[in-house]
CSV table of C-alpha atoms and ligand atoms in Angstrom, one decimal:
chain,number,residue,atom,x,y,z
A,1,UNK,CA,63.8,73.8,109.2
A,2,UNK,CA,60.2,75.2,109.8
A,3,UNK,CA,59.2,79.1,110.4
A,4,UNK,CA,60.0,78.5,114.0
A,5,UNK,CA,63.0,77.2,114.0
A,6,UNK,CA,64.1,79.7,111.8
A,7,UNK,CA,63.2,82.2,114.2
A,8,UNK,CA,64.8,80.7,116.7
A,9,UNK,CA,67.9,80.8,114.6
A,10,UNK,CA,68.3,84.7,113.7
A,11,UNK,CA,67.5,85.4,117.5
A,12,UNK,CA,70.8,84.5,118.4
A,13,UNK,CA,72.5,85.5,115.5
A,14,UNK,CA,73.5,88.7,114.1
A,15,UNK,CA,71.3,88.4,112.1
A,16,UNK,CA,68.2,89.4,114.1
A,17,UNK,CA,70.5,92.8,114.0
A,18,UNK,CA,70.7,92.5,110.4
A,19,UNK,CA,66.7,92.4,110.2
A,20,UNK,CA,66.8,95.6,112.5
A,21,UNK,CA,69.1,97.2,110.3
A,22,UNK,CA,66.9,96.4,107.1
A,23,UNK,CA,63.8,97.5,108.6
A,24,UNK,CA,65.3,100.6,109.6
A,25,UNK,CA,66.5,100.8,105.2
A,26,UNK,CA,63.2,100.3,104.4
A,27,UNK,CA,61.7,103.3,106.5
A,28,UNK,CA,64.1,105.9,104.6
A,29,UNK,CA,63.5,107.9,101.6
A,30,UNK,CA,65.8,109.1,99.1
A,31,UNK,CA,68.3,107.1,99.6
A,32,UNK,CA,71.1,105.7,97.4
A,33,UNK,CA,70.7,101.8,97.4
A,34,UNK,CA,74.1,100.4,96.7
A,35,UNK,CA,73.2,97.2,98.4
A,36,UNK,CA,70.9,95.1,96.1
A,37,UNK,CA,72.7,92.4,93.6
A,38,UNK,CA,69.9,93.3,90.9
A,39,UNK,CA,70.9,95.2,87.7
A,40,UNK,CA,69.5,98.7,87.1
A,41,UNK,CA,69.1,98.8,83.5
A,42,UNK,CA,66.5,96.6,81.8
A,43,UNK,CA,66.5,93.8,79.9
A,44,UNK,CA,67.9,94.0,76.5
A,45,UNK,CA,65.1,94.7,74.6
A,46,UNK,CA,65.6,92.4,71.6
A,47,UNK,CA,65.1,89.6,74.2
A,48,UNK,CA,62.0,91.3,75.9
A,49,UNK,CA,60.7,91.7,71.8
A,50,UNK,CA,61.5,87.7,71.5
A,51,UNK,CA,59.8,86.7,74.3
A,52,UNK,CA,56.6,88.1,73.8
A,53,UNK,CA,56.2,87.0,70.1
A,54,UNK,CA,56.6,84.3,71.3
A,55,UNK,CA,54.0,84.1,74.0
A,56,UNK,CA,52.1,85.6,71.5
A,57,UNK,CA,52.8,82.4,69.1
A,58,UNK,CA,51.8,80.2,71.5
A,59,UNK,CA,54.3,79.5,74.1
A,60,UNK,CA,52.3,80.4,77.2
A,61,UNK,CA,52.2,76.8,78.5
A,62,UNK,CA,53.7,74.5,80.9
A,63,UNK,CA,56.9,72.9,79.5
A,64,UNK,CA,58.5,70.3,80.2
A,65,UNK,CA,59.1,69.5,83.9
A,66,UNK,CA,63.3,69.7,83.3
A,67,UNK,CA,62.7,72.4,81.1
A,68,UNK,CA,61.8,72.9,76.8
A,69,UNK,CA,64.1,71.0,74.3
A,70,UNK,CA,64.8,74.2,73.2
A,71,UNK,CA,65.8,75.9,76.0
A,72,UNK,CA,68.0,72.6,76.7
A,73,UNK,CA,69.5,72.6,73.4
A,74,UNK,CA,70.7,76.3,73.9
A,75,UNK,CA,72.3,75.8,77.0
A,76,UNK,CA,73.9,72.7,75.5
A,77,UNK,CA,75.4,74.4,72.8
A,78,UNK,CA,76.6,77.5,74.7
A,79,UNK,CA,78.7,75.1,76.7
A,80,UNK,CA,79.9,73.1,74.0
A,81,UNK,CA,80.8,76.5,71.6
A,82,UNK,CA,82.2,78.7,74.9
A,83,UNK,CA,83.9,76.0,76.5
A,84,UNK,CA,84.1,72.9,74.7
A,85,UNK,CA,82.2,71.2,77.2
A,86,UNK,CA,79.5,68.6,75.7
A,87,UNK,CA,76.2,67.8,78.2
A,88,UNK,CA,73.2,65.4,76.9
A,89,UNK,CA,70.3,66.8,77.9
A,90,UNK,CA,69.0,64.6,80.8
A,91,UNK,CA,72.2,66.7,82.8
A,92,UNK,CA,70.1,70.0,82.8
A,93,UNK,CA,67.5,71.3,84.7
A,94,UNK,CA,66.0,74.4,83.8
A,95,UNK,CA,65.3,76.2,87.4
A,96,UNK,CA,63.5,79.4,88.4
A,97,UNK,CA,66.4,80.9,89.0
A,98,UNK,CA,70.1,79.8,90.0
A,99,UNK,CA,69.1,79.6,94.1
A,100,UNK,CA,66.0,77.6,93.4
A,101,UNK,CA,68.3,75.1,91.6
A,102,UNK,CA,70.7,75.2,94.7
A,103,UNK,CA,67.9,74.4,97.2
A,104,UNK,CA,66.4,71.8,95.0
A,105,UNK,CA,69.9,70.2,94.4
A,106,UNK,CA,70.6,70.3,98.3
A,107,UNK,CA,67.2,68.7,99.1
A,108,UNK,CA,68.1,65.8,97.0
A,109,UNK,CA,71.9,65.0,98.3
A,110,UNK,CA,71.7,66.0,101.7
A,111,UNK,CA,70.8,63.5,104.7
A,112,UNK,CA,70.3,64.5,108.3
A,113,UNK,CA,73.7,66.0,109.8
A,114,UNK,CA,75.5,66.0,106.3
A,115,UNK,CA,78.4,68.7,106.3
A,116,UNK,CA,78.2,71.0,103.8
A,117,UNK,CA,81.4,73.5,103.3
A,118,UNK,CA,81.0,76.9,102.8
A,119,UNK,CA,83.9,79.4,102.0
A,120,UNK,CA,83.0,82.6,104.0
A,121,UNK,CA,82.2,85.7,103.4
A,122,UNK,CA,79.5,83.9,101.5
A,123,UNK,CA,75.8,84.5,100.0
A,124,UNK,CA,73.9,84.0,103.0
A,125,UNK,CA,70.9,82.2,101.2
A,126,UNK,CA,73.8,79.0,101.3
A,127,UNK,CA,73.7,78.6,105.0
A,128,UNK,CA,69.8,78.7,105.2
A,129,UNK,CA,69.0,76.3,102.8
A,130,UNK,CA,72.0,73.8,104.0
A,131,UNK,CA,70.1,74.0,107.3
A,132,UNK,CA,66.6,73.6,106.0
A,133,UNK,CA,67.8,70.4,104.3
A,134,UNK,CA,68.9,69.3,107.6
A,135,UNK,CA,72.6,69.5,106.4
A,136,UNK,CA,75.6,71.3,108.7
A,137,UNK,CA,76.9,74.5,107.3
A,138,UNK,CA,81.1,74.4,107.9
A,139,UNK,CA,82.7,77.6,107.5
A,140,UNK,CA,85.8,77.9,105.9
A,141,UNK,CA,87.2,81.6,106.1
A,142,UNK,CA,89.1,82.9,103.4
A,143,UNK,CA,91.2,86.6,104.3
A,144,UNK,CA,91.6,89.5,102.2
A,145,UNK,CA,95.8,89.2,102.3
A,146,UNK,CA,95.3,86.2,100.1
A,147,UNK,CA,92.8,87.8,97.6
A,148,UNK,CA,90.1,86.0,99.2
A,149,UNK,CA,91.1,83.1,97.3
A,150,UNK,CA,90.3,79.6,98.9
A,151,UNK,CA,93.2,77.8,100.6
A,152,UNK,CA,93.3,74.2,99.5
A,153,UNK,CA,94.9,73.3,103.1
A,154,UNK,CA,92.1,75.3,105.1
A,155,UNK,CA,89.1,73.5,102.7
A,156,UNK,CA,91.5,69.9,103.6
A,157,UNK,CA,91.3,70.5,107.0
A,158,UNK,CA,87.5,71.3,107.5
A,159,UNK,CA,87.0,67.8,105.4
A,160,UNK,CA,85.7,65.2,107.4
A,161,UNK,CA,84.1,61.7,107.3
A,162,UNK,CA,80.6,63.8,107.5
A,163,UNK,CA,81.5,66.0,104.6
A,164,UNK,CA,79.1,65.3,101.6
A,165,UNK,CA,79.4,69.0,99.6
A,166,UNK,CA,81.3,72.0,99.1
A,167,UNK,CA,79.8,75.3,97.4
A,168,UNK,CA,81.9,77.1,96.0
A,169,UNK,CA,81.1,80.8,94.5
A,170,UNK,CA,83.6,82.0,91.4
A,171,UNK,CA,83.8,85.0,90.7
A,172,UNK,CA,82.5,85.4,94.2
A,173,UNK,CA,79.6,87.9,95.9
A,174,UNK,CA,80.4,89.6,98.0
A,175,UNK,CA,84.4,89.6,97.8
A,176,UNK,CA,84.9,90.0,93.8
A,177,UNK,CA,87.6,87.2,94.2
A,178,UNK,CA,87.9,84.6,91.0
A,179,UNK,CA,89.7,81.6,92.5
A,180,UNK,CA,92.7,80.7,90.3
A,181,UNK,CA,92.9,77.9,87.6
A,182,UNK,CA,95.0,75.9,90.1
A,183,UNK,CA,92.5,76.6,93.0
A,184,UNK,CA,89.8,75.3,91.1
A,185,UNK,CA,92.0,72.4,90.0
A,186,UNK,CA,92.8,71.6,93.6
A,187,UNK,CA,89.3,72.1,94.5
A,188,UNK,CA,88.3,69.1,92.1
A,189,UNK,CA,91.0,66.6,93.1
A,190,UNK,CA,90.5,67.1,96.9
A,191,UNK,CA,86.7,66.1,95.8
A,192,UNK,CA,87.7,63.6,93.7
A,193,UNK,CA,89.6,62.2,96.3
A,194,UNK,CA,87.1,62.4,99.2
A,195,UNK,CA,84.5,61.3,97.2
A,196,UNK,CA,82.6,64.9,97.8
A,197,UNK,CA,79.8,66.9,95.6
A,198,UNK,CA,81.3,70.3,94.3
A,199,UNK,CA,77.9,72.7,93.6
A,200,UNK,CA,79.9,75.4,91.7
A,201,UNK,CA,77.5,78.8,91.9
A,202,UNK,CA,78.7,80.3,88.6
A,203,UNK,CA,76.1,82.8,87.9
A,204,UNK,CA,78.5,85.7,87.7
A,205,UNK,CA,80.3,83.7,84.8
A,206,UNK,CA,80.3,87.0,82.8
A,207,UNK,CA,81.6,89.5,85.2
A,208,UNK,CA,85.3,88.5,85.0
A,209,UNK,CA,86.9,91.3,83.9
A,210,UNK,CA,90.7,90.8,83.7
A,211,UNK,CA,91.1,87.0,83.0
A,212,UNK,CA,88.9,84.1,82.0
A,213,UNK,CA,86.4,82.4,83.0
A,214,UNK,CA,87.1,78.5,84.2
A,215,UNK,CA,83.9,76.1,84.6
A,216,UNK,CA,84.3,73.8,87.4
A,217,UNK,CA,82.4,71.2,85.8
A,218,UNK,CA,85.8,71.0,83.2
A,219,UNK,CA,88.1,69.7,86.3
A,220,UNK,CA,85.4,67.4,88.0
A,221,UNK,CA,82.7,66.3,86.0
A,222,UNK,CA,81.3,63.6,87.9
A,223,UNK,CA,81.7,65.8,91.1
A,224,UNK,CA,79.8,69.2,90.2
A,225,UNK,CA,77.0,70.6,89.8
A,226,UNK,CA,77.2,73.9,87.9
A,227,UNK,CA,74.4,76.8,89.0
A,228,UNK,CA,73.4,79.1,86.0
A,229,UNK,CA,71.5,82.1,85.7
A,230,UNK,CA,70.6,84.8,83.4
A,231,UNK,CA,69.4,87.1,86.1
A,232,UNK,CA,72.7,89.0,86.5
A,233,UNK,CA,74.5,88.2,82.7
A,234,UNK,CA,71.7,89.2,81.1
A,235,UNK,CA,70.3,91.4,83.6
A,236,UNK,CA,67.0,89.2,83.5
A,237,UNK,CA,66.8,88.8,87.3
A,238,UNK,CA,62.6,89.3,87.8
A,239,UNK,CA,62.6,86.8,84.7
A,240,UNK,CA,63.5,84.0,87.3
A,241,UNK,CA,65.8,81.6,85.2
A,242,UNK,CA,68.4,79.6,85.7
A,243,UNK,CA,69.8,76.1,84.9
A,244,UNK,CA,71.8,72.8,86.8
A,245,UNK,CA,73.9,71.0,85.6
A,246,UNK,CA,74.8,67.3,86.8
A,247,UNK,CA,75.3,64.1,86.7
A,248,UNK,CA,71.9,62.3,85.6
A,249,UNK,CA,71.0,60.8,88.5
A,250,UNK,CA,71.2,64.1,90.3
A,251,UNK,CA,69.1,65.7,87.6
A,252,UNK,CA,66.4,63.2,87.3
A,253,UNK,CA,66.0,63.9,91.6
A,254,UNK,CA,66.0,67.3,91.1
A,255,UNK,CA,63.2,66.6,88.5
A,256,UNK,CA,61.2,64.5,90.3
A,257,UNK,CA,61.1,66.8,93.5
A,258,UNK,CA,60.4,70.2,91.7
A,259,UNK,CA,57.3,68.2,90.2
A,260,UNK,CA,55.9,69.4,93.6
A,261,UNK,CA,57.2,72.7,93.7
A,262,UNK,CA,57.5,74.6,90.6
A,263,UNK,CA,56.7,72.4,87.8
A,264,UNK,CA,58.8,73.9,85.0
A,265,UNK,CA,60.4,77.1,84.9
A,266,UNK,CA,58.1,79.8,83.5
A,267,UNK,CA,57.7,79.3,79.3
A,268,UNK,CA,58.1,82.8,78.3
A,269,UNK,CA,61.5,83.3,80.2
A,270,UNK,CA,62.6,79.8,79.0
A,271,UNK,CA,61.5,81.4,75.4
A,272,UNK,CA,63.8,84.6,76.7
A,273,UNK,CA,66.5,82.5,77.7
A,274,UNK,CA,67.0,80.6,74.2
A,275,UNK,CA,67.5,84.5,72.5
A,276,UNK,CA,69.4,85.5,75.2
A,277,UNK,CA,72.1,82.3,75.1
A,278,UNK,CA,71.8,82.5,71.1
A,279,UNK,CA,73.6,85.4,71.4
A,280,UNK,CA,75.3,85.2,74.6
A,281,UNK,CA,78.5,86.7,73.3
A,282,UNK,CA,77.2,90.0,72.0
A,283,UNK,CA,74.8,90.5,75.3
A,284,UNK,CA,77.2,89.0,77.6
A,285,UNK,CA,79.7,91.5,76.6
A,286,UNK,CA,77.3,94.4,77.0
A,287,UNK,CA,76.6,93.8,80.8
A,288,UNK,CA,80.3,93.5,81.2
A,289,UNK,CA,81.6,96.6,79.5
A,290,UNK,CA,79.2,98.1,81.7
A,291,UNK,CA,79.8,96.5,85.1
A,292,UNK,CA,83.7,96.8,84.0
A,293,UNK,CA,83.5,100.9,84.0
A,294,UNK,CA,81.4,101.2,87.3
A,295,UNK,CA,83.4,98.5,89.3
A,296,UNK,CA,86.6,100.5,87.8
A,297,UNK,CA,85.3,103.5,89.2
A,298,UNK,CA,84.2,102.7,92.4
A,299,UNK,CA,87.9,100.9,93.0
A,300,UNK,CA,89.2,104.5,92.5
A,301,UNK,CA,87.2,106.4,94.5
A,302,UNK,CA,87.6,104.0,97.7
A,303,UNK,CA,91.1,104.7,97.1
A,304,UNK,CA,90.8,108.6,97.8
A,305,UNK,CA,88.4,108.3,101.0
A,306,UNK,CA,91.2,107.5,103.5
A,307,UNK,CA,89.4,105.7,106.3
A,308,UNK,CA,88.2,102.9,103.1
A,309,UNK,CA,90.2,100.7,101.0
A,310,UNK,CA,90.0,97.4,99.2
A,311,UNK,CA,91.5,95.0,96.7
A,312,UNK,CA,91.0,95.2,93.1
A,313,UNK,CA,87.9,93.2,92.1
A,314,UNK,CA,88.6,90.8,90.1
A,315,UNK,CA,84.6,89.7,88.8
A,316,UNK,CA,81.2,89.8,89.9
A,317,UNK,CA,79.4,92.6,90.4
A,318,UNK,CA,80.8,94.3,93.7
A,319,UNK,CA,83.1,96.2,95.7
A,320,UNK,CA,84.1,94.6,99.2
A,321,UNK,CA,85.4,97.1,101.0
A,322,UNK,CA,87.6,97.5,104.2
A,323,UNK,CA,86.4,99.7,107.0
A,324,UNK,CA,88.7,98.5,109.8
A,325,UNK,CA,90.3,102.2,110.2
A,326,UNK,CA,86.9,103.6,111.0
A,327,UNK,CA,87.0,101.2,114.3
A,328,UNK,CA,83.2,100.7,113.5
A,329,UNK,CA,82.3,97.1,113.2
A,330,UNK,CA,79.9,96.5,109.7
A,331,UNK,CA,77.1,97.1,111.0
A,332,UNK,CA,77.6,100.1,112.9
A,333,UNK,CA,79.4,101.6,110.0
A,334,UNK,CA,76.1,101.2,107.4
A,335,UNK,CA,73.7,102.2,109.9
A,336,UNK,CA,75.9,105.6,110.2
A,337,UNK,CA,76.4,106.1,106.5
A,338,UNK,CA,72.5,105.4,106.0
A,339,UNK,CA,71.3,107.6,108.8
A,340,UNK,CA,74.0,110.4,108.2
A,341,UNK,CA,74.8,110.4,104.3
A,342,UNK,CA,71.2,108.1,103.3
A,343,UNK,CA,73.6,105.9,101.3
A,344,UNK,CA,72.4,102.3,101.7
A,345,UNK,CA,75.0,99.2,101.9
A,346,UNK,CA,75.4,96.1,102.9
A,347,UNK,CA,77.3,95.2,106.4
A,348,UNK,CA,79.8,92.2,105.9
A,349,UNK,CA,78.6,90.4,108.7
A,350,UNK,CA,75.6,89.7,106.5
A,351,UNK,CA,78.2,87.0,104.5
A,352,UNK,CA,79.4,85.5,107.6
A,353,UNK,CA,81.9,87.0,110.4
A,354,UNK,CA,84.6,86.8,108.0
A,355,UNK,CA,83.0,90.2,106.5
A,356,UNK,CA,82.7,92.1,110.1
A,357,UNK,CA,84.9,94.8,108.9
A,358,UNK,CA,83.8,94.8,105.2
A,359,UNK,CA,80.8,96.7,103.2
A,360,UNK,CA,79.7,95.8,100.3
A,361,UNK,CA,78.7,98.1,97.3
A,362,UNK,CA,77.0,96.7,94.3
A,363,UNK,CA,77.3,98.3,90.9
A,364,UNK,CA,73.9,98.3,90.3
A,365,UNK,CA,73.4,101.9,89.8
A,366,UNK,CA,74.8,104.3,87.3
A,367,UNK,CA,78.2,105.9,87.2
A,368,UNK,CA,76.4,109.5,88.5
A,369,UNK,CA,74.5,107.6,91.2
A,370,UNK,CA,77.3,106.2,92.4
A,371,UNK,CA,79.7,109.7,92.5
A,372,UNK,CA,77.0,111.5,94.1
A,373,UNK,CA,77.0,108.3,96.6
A,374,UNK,CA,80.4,108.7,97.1
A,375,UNK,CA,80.7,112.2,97.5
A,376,UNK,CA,78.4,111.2,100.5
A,377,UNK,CA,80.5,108.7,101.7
A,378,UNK,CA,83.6,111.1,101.9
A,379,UNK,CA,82.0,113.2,104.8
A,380,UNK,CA,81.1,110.5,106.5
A,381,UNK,CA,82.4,111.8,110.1
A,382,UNK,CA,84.6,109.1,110.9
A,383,UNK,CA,87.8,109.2,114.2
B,401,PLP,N1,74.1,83.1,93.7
B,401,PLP,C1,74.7,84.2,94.0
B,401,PLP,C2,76.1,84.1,94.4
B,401,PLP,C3,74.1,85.4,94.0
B,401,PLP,O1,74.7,86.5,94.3
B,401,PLP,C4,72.7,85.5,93.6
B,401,PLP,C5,71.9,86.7,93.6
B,401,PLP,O2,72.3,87.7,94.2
B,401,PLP,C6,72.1,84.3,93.3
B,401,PLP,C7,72.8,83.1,93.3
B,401,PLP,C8,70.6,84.2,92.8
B,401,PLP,O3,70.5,84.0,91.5
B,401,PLP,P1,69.1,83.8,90.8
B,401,PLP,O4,68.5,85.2,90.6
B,401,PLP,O5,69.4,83.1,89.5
B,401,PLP,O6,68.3,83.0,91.7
């Protein structure tokens, strides 16, 4: 899709509304911004410490194209000592971040008219980049009464002789929904069965707060291709890393396109990325504890405002939040919590019309920030 196109697209979208309503966030001043998926506190600093001796040893180079042995061998072994899972190393890629990865791994499977299936409210970046490969978004709605979980029946249905992917985001921004052991499971055999690609965007693997994490790959590994990051476990997001893995032959085109893009990941976050995974337990537990307490937090305080509520968040890193009793659609209720209480959001509409009566409020600021925001939100002047 080039620029035009894609201006031809958000014209008759809501989108176009959504870029009004972002301009009009990026005019204010002293606001609280609970809307951006990017972790306040910095990077742990034993990674920042590694990274630079090592750039200072040497390591400000070009790497490998797929990414350093190193960085490959830590990956491998995180997967095979977390989840028993073994990869050889021509199944990674090492990509500048997880959505990189997702655009190059589109741009390699899709053909003209392709369907791709998306569950909705999804991360809008999906639906662009399954357009600019020429693919066909299909949206698949999932509903709050059901936890936001996917519906094996629903994904059935929308499968079709055109169907070549599904992407599938658990633990899931914006709704905080982890799909089930069993949804996952069903997810892989309906794949199996239709012969479809399953790209599994897991990069909120370490925001699952009450139950475990499940790779997708575990249930389908011929089918998936598993999108890492360390930009919100290890909140490294500026960092730009991330990792797929897939089948060979997937990787190996993924390889031979980024040759033109980005050539290799940049060395001194690969160099960052071996510390961090080295000692992905310890770190991985400290952005949790963290998220835990704030998403805990802001579950209770929606339940005292009484035009708000929501479901318990399961994982990832926000609050989805229902704003049906207001009568305001999304959008009209951020605008009037921005202009009125300077409290930034985002609308649900942004993740697809299945989040028209949602907000979502990212954790991504500290537990004070985030009582003063809600004291805001309270006198919101609402029928
Ligand atoms: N996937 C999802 C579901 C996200 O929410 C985000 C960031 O918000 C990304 C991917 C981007 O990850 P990265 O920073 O690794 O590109």
């Amino acid at each position: 899709m080039n620029r035009l196109l894609l201006n031809h697209y958000y014209q008759d979208t809501p989108d176009n509304l959504l870029m009004q309503f972002s301009d009009l966030a990026a005019t204010k001043t002293n606001i609280i911004d609970l809307s951006i998926g990017d972790p306040d506190i910095v990077t742990n600093h034993a990674i920042i410490q590694q990274a630079f001796l090592d750039a200072k040893a040497g390591h400000t180079h070009y790497t490998a194209a797929n990414g350093s042995p190193e960085l490959v061998e830590a990956i491998i072994d995180y997967y095979d000592r977390t989840y028993d899972i073994s990869f050889q190393s021509n199944q990674i890629f090492a990509s500048v971040g997880a959505l990189h990865g997702m655009y190059l791994a589109l741009q390699v499977l899709l053909n003209p008219g392709d369907e791709v299936i998306l569950h909705a409210p999804y991360f809008s970046p999906y639906k662009e980049q399954v357009i600019a490969a020429g693919g066909v978004p299909v949206i698949v709605p999932t509903y709050e009464k059901d936890g936001f979980e996917l519906k094996l029946d629903a994904l059935e249905q929308a499968i079709t002789s055109n169907t070549k992917a599904l992407i599938i985001n658990s633990p899931n921004n914006p709704t905080g929904a982890i799909f089930s052991k069993e949804t996952l499971q069903g997810i892989a055999k309906l794949a199996i069965k239709h012969d479809l690609y399953i790209l599994a965007d897991e990069v909120y693997e370490a925001f699952c707060y009450n139950e475990p994490f499940h790779p997708m790959v575990q249930f389908a590994p011929k089918n998936t291709l598993t999108f890492g990051s360390f930009s919100k476990s290890f909140a490294m997001t500026g960092w730009r890393l991330g990792y797929v893995l897939a089948p060979d032959y997937i990787i190996e085109a993924i390889g031979l396109l980024n040759e033109n893009v980005a050539y290799s990941a940049p060395s001194i976050s690969q160099r960052a990325g071996i510390y961090a995974l080295t000692h992905a337990e310890t770190l991985m537990a400290e952005t949790k504890d963290l998220f835990a307490k704030r998403i805990t937090f802001i579950n209770e305080q929606v339940g005292k405002i009484p035009f708000l509520s929501m479901i318990e968040t399961k994982g990832s890193m926000y609050a989805f939040v229902n704003i049906r009793k207001t009568g305001l659609d999304s959008l009209a209720f951020a605008k009037k919590l921005l202009q009125e209480q300077h409290v930034l959001v985002i609308p649900g509409i942004a993740f697809g019309e299945a989040g028209e009566y949602y907000i979502r409020i990212a954790a991504t600021q500290s537990l004070s920030l985030l009582a003063e925001a809600f004291e805001k939100i309270a006198q919101l002047t609402v029928e």
